[in-house]
mmCIF file of N, CA, C and O in Angstrom:
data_model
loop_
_atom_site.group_PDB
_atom_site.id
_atom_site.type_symbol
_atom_site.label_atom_id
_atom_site.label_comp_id
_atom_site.label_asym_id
_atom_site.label_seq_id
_atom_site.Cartn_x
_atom_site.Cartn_y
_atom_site.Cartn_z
ATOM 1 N N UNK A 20 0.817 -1.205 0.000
ATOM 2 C CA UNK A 20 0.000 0.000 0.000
ATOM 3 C C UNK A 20 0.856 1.262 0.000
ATOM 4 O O UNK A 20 0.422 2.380 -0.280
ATOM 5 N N UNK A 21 2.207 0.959 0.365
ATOM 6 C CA UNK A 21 2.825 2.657 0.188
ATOM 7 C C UNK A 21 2.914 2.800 -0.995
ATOM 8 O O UNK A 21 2.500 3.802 -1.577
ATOM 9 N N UNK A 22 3.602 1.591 -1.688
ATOM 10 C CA UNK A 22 4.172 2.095 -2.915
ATOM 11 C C UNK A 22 3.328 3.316 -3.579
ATOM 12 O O UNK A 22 3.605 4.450 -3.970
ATOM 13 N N UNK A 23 1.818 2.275 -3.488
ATOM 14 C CA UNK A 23 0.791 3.529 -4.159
ATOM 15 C C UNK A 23 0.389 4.600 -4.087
ATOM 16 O O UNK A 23 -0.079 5.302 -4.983
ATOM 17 N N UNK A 24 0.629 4.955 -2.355
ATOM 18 C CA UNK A 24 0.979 5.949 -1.899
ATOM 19 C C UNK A 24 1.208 7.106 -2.567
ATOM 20 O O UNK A 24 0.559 8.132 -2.365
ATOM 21 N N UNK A 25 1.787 7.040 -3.081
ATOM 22 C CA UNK A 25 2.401 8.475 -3.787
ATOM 23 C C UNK A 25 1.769 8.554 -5.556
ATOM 24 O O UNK A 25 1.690 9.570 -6.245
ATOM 25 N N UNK A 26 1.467 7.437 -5.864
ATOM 26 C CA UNK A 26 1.283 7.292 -7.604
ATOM 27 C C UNK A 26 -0.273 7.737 -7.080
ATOM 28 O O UNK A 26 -0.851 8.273 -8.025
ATOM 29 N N UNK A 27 -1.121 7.683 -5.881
ATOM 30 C CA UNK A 27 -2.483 8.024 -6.094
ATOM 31 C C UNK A 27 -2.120 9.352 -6.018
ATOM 32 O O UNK A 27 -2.424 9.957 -7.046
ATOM 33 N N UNK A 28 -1.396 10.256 -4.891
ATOM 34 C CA UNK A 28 -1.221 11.736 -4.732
ATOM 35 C C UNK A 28 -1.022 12.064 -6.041
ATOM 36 O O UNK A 28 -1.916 12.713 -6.584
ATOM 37 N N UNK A 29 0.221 11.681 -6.856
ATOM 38 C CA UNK A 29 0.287 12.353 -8.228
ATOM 39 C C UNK A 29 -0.920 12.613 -8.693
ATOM 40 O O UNK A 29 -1.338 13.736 -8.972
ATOM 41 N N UNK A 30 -1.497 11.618 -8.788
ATOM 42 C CA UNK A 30 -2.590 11.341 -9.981
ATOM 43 C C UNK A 30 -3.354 12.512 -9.319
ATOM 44 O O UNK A 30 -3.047 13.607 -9.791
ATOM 45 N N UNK A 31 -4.315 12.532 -8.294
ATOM 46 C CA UNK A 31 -4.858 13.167 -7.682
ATOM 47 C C UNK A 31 -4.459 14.986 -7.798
ATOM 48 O O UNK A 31 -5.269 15.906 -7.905
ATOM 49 N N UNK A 32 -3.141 15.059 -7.739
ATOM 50 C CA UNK A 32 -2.712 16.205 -7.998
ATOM 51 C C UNK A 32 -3.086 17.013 -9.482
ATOM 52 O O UNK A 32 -3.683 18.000 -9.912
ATOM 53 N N UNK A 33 -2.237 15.782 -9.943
ATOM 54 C CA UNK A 33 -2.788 16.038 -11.753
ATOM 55 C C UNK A 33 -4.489 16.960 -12.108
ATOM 56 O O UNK A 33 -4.662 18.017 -12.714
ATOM 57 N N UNK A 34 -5.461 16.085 -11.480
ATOM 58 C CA UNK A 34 -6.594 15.786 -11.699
ATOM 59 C C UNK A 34 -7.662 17.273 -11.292
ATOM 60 O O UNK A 34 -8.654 17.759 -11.837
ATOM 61 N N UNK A 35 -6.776 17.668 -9.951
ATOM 62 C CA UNK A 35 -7.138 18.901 -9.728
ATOM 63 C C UNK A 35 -6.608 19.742 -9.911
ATOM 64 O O UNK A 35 -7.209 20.707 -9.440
ATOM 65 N N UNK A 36 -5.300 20.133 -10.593
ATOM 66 C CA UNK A 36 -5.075 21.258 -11.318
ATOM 67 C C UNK A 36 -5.285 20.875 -12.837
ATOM 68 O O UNK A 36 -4.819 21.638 -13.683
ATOM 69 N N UNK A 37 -5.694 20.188 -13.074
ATOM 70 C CA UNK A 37 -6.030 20.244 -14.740
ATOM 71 C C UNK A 37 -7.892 20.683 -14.864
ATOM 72 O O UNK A 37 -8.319 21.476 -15.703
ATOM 73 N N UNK A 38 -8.657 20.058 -13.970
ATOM 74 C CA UNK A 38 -9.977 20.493 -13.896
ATOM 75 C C UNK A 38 -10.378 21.841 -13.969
ATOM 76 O O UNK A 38 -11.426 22.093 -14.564
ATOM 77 N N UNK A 39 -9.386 23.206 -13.206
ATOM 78 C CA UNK A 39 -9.964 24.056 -13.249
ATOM 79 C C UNK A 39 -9.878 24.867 -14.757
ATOM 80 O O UNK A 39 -10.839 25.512 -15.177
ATOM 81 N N UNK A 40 -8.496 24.733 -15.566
ATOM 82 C CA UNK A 40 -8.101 24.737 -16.755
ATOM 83 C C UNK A 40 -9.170 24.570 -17.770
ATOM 84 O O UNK A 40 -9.578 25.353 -18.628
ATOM 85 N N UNK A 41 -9.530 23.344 -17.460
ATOM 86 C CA UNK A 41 -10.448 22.698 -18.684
ATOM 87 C C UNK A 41 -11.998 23.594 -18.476
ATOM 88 O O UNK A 41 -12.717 23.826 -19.448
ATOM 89 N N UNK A 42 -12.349 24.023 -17.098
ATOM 90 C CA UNK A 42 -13.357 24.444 -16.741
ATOM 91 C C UNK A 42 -13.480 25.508 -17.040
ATOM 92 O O UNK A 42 -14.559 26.010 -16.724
ATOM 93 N N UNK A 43 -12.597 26.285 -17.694
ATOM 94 C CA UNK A 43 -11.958 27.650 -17.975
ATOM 95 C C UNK A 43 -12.056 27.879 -19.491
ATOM 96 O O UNK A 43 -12.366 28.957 -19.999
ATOM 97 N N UNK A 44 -11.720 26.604 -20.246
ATOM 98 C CA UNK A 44 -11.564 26.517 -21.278
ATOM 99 C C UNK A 44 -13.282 26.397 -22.057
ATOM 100 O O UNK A 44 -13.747 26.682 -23.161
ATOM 101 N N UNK A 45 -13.841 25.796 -20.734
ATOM 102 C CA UNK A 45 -15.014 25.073 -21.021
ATOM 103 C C UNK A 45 -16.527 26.556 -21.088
ATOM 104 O O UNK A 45 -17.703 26.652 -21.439
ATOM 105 N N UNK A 46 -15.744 27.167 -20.661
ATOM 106 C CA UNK A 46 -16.800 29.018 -19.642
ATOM 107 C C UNK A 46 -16.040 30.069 -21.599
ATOM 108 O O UNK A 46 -16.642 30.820 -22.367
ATOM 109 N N UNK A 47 -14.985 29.686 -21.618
ATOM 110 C CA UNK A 47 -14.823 30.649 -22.918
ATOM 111 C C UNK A 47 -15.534 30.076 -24.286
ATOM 112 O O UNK A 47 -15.721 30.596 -25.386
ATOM 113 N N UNK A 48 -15.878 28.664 -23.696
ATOM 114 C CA UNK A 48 -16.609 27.811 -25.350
ATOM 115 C C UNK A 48 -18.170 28.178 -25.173
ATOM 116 O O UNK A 48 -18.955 28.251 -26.118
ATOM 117 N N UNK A 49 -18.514 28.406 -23.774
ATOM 118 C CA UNK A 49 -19.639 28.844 -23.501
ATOM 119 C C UNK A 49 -20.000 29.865 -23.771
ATOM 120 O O UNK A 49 -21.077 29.776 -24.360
ATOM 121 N N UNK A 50 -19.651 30.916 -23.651
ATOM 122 C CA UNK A 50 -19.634 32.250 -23.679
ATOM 123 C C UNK A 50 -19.419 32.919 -25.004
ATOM 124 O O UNK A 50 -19.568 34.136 -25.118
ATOM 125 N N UNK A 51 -18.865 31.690 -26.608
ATOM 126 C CA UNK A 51 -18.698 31.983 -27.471
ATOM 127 C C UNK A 51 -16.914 32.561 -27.636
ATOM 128 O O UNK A 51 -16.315 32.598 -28.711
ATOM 129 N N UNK A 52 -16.492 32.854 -26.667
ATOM 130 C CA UNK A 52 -14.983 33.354 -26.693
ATOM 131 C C UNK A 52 -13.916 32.820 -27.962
ATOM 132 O O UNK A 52 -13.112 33.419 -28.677
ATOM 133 N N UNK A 53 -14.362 31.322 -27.848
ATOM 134 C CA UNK A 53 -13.352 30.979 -29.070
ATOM 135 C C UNK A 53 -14.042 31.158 -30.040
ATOM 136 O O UNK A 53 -13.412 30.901 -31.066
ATOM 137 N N UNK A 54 -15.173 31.519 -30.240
ATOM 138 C CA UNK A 54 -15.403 32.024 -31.960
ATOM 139 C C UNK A 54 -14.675 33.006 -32.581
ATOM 140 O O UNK A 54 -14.766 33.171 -33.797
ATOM 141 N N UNK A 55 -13.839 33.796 -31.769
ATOM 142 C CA UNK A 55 -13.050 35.161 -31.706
ATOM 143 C C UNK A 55 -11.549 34.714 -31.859
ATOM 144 O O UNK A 55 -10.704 35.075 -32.677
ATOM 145 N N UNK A 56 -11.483 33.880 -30.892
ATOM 146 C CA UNK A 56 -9.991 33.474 -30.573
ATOM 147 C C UNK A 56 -9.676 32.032 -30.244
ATOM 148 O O UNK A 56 -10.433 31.232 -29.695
ATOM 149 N N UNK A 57 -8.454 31.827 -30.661
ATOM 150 C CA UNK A 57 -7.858 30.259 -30.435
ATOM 151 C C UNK A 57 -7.004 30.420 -28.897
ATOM 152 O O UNK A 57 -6.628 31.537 -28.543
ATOM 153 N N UNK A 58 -6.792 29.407 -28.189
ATOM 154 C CA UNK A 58 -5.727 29.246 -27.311
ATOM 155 C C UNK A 58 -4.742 29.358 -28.243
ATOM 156 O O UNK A 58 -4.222 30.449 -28.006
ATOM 157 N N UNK A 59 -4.082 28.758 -29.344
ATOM 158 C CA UNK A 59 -2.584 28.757 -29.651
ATOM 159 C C UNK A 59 -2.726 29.788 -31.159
ATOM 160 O O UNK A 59 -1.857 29.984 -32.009
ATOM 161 N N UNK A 60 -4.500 30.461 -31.088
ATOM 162 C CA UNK A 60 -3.975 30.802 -32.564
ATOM 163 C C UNK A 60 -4.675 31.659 -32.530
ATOM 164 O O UNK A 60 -5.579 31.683 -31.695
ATOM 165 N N UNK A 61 -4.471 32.761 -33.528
ATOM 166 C CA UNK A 61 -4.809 33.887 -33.549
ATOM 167 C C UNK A 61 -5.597 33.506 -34.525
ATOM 168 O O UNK A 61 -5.078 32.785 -35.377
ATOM 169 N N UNK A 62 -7.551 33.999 -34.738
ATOM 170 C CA UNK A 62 -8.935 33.980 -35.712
ATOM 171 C C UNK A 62 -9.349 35.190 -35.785
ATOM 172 O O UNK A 62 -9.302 35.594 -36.947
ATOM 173 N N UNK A 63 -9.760 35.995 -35.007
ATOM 174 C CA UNK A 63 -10.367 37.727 -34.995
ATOM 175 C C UNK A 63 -9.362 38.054 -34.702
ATOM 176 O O UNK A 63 -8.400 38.496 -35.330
ATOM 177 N N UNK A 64 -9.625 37.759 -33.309
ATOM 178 C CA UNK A 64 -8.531 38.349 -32.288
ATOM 179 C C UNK A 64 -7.309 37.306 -31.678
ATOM 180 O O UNK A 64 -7.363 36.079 -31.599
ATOM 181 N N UNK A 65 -6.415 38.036 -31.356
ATOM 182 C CA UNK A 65 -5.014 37.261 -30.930
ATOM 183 C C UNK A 65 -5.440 35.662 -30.069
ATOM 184 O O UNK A 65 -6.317 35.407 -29.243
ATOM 185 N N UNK A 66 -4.773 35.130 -30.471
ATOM 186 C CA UNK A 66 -4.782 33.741 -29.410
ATOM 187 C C UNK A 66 -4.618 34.198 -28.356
ATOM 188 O O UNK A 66 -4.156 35.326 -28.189
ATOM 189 N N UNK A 67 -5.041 33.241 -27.213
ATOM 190 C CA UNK A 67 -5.023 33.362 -25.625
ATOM 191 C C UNK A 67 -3.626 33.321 -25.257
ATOM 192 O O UNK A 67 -3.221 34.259 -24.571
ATOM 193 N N UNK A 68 -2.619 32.194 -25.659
ATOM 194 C CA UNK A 68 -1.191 32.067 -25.360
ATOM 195 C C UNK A 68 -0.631 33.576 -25.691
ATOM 196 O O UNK A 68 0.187 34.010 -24.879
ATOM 197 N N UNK A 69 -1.078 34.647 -27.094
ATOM 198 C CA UNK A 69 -0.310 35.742 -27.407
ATOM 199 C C UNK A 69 -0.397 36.926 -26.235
ATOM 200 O O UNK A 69 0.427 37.771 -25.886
ATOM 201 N N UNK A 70 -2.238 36.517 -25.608
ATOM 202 C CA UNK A 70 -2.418 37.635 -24.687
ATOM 203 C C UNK A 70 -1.722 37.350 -23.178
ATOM 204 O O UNK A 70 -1.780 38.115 -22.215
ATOM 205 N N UNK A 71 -1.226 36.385 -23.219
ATOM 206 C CA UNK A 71 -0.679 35.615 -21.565
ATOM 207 C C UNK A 71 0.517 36.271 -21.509
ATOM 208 O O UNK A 71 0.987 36.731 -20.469
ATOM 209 N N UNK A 72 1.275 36.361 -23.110
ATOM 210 C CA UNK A 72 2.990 36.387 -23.285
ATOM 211 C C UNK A 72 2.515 38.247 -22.916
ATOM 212 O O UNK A 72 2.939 38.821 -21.913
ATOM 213 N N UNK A 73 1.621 38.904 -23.920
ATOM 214 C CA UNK A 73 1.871 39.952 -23.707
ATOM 215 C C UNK A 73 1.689 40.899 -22.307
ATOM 216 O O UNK A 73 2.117 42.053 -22.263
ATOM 217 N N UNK A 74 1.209 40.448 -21.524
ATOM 218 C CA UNK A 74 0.456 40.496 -20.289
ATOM 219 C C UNK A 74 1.118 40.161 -19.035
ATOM 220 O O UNK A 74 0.807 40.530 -17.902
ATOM 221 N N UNK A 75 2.302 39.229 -19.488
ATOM 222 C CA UNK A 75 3.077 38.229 -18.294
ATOM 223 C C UNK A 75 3.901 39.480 -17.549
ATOM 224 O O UNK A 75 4.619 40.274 -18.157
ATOM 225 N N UNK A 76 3.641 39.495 -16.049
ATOM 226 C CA UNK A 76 4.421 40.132 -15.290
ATOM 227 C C UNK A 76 3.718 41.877 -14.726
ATOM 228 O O UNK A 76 3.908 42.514 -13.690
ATOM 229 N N UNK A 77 2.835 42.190 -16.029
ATOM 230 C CA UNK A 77 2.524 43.534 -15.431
ATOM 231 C C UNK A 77 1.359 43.586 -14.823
ATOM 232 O O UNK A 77 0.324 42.977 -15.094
ATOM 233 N N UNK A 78 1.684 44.709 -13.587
ATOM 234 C CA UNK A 78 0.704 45.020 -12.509
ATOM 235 C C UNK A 78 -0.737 45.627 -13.010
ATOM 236 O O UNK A 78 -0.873 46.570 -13.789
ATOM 237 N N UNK A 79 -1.666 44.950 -12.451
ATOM 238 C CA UNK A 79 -3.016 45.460 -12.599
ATOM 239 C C UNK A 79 -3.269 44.913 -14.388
ATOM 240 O O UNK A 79 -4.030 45.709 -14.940
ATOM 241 N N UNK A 80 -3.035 44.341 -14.868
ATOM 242 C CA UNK A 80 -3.425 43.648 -16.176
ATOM 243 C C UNK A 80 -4.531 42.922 -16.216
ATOM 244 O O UNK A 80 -5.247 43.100 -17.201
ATOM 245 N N UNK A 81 -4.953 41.972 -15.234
ATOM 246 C CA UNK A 81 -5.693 40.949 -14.932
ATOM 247 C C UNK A 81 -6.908 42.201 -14.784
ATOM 248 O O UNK A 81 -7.867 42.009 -15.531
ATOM 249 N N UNK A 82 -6.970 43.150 -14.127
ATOM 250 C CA UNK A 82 -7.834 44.086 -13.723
ATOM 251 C C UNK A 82 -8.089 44.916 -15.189
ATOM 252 O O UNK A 82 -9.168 44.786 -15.766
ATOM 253 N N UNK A 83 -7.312 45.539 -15.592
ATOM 254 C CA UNK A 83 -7.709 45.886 -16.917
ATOM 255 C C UNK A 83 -8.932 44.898 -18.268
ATOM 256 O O UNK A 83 -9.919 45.311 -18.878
ATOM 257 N N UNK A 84 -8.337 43.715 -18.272
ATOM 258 C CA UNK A 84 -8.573 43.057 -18.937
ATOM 259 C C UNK A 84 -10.153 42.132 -18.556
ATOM 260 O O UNK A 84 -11.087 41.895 -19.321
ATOM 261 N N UNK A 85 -10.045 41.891 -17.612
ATOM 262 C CA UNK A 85 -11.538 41.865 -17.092
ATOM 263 C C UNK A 85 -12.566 43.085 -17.314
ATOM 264 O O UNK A 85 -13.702 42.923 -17.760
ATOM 265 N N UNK A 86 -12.079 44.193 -16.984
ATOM 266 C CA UNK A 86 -12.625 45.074 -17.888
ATOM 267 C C UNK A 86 -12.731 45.279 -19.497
ATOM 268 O O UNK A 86 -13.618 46.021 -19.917
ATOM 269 N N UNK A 87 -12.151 44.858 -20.095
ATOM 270 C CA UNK A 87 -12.125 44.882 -21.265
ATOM 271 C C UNK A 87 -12.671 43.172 -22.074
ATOM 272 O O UNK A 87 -12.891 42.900 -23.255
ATOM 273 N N UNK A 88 -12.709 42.672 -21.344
ATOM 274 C CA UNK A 88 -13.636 41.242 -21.699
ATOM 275 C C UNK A 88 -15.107 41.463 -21.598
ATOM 276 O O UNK A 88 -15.889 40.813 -22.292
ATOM 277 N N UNK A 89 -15.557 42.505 -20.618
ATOM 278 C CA UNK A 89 -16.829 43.046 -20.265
ATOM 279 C C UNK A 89 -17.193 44.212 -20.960
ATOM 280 O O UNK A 89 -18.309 44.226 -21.478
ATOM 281 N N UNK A 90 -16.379 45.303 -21.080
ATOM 282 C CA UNK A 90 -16.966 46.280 -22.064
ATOM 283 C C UNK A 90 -16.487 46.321 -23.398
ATOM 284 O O UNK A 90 -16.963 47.262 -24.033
ATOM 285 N N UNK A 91 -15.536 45.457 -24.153
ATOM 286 C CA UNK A 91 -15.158 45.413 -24.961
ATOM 287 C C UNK A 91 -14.408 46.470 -25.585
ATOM 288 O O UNK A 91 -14.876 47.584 -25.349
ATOM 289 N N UNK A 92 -13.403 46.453 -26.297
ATOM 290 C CA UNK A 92 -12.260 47.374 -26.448
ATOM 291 C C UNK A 92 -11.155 47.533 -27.993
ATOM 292 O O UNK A 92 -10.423 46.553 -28.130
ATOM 293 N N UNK A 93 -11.024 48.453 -28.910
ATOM 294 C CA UNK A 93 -9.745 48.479 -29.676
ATOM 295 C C UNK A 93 -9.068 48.852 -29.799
ATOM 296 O O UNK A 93 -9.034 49.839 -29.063
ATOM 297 N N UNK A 94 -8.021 48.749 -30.511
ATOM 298 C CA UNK A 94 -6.685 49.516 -30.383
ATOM 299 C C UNK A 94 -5.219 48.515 -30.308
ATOM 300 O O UNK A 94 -4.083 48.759 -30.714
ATOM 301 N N UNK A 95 -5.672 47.548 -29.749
ATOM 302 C CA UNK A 95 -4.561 47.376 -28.501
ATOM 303 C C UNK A 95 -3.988 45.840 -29.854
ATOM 304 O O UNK A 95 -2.785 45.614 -29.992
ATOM 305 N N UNK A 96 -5.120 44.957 -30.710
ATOM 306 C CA UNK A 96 -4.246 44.226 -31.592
ATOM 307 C C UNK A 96 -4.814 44.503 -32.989
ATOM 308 O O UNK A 96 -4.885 43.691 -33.911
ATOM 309 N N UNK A 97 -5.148 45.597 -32.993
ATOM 310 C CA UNK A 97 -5.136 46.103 -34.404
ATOM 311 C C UNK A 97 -6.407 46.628 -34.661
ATOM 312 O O UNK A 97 -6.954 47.039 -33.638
ATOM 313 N N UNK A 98 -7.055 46.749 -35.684
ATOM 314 C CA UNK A 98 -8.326 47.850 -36.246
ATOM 315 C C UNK A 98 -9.914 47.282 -35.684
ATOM 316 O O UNK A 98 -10.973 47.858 -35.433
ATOM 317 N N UNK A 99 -9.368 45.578 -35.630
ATOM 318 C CA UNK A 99 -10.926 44.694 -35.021
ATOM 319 C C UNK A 99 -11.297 44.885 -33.659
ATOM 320 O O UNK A 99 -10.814 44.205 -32.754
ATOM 321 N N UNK A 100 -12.106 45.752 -33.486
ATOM 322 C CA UNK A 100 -12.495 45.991 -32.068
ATOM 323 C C UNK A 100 -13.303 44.656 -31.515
ATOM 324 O O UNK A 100 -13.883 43.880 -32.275
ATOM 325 N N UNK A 101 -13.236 44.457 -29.595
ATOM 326 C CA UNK A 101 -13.691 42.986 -29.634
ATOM 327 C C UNK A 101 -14.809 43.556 -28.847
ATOM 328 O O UNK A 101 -14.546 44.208 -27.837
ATOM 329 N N UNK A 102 -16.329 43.321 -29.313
ATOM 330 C CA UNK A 102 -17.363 43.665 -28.555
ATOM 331 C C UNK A 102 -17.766 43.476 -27.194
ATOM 332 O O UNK A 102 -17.342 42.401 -26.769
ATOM 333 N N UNK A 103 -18.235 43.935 -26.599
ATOM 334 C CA UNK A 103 -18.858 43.608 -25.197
ATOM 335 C C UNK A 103 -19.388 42.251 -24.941
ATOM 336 O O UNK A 103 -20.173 41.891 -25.818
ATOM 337 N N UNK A 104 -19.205 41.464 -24.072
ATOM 338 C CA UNK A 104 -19.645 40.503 -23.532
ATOM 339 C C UNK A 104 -20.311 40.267 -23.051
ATOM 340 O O UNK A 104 -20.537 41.060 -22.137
ATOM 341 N N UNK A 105 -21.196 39.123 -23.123
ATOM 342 C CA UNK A 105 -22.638 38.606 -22.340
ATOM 343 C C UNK A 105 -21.844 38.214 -20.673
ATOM 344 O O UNK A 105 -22.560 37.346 -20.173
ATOM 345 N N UNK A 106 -20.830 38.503 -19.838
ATOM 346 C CA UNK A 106 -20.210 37.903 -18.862
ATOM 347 C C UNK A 106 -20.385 38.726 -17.544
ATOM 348 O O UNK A 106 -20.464 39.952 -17.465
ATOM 349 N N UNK A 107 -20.432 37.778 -16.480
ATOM 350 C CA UNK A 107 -20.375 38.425 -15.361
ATOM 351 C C UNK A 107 -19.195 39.272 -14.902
ATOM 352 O O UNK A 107 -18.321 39.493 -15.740
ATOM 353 N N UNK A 108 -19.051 39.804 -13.602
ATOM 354 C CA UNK A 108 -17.208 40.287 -13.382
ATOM 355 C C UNK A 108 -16.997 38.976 -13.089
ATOM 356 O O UNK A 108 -15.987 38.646 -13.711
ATOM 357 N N UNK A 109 -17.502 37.884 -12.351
ATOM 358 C CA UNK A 109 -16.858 36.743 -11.689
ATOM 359 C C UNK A 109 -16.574 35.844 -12.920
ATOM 360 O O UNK A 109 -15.733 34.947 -12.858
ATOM 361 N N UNK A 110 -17.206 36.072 -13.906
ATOM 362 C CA UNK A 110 -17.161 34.917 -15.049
ATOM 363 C C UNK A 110 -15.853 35.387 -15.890
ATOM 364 O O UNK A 110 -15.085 34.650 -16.508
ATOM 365 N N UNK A 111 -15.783 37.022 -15.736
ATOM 366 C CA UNK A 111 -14.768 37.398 -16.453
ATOM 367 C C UNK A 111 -13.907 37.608 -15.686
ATOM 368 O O UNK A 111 -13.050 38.209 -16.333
ATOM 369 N N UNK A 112 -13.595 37.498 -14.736
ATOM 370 C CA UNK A 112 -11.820 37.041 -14.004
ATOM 371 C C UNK A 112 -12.069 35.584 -13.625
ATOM 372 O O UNK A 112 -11.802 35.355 -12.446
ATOM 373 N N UNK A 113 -12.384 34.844 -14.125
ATOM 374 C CA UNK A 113 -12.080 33.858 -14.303
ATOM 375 C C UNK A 113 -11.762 33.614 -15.158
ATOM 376 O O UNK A 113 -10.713 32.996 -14.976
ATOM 377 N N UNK A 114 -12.058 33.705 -16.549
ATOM 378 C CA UNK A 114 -11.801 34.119 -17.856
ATOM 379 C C UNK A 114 -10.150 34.251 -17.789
ATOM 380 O O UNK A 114 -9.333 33.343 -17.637
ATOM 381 N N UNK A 115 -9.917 35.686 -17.951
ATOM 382 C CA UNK A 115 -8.797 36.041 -17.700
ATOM 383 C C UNK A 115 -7.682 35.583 -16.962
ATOM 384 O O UNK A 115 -6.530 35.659 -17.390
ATOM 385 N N UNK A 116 -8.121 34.916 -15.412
ATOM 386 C CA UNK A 116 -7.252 34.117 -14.845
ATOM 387 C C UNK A 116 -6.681 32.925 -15.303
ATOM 388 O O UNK A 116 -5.726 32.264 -14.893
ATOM 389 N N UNK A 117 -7.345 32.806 -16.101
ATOM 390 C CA UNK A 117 -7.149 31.592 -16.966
ATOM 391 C C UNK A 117 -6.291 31.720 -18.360
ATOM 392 O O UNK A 117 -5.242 31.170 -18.694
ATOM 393 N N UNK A 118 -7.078 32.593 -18.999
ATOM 394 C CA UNK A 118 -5.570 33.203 -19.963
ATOM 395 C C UNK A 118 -4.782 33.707 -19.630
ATOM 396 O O UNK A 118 -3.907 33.676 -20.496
ATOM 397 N N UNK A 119 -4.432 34.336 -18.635
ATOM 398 C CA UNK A 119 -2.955 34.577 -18.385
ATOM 399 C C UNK A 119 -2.275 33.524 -17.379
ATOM 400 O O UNK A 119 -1.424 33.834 -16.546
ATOM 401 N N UNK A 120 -2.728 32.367 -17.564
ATOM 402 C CA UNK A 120 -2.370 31.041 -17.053
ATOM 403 C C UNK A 120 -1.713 30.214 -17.845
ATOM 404 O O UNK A 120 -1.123 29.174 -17.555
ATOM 405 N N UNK A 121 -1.916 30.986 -19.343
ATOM 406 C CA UNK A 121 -1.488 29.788 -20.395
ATOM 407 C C UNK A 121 -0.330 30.450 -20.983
ATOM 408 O O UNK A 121 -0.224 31.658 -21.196
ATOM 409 N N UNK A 122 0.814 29.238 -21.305
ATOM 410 C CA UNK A 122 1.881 29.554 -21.519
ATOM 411 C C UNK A 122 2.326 28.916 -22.644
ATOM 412 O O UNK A 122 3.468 29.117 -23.056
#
């Protein structure tokens, strides 16, 4: 029983940090998000990985951008402005917490 010990924790570990990811992934398919955008690829608007890289490290971003998932905004990747969202604030920092999660 030890051995397994540890191969159930992994697993277990795995299982709950990959759930909230997918649940994340699962709220932007809902919400229509990827009709706009890819995780690895840019369709309207920039992929999720481009907005994580551009985003990585600066203060109050996550806060901006929740705002701007909610009132919608252009300028910032070129002439396609991205409309306002059907989303809550809680739905949209989650959102966001989640793309700037992906690397």
């Amino acid at each position: 029983m030890k051995v397994l010990a540890p191969a159930l924790t992994a697993l277990a570990l795995t299982a709950i940090t990959a759930a909230p990811a997918l649940a994340n992934q699962d709220l932007a398919q809902k919400k229509g998000c990827l009709a706009c955008h890819g995780v690895d690829n840019k369709i309207v608007g920039p992929s999720y990985k481009d907005v994580a890289k551009k985003y990585k490290g600066q203060k109050g971003a996550d806060a901006m951008l929740v705002q701007k998932v909610i009132k919608g905004g252009a300028g910032t990747w070129g002439p396609v402005p991205m409309p306002a969202n059907n989303v809550t604030e809680a739905e949209a920092k989650q959102l966001v917490s989640w793309v700037l999660s992906l690397k």
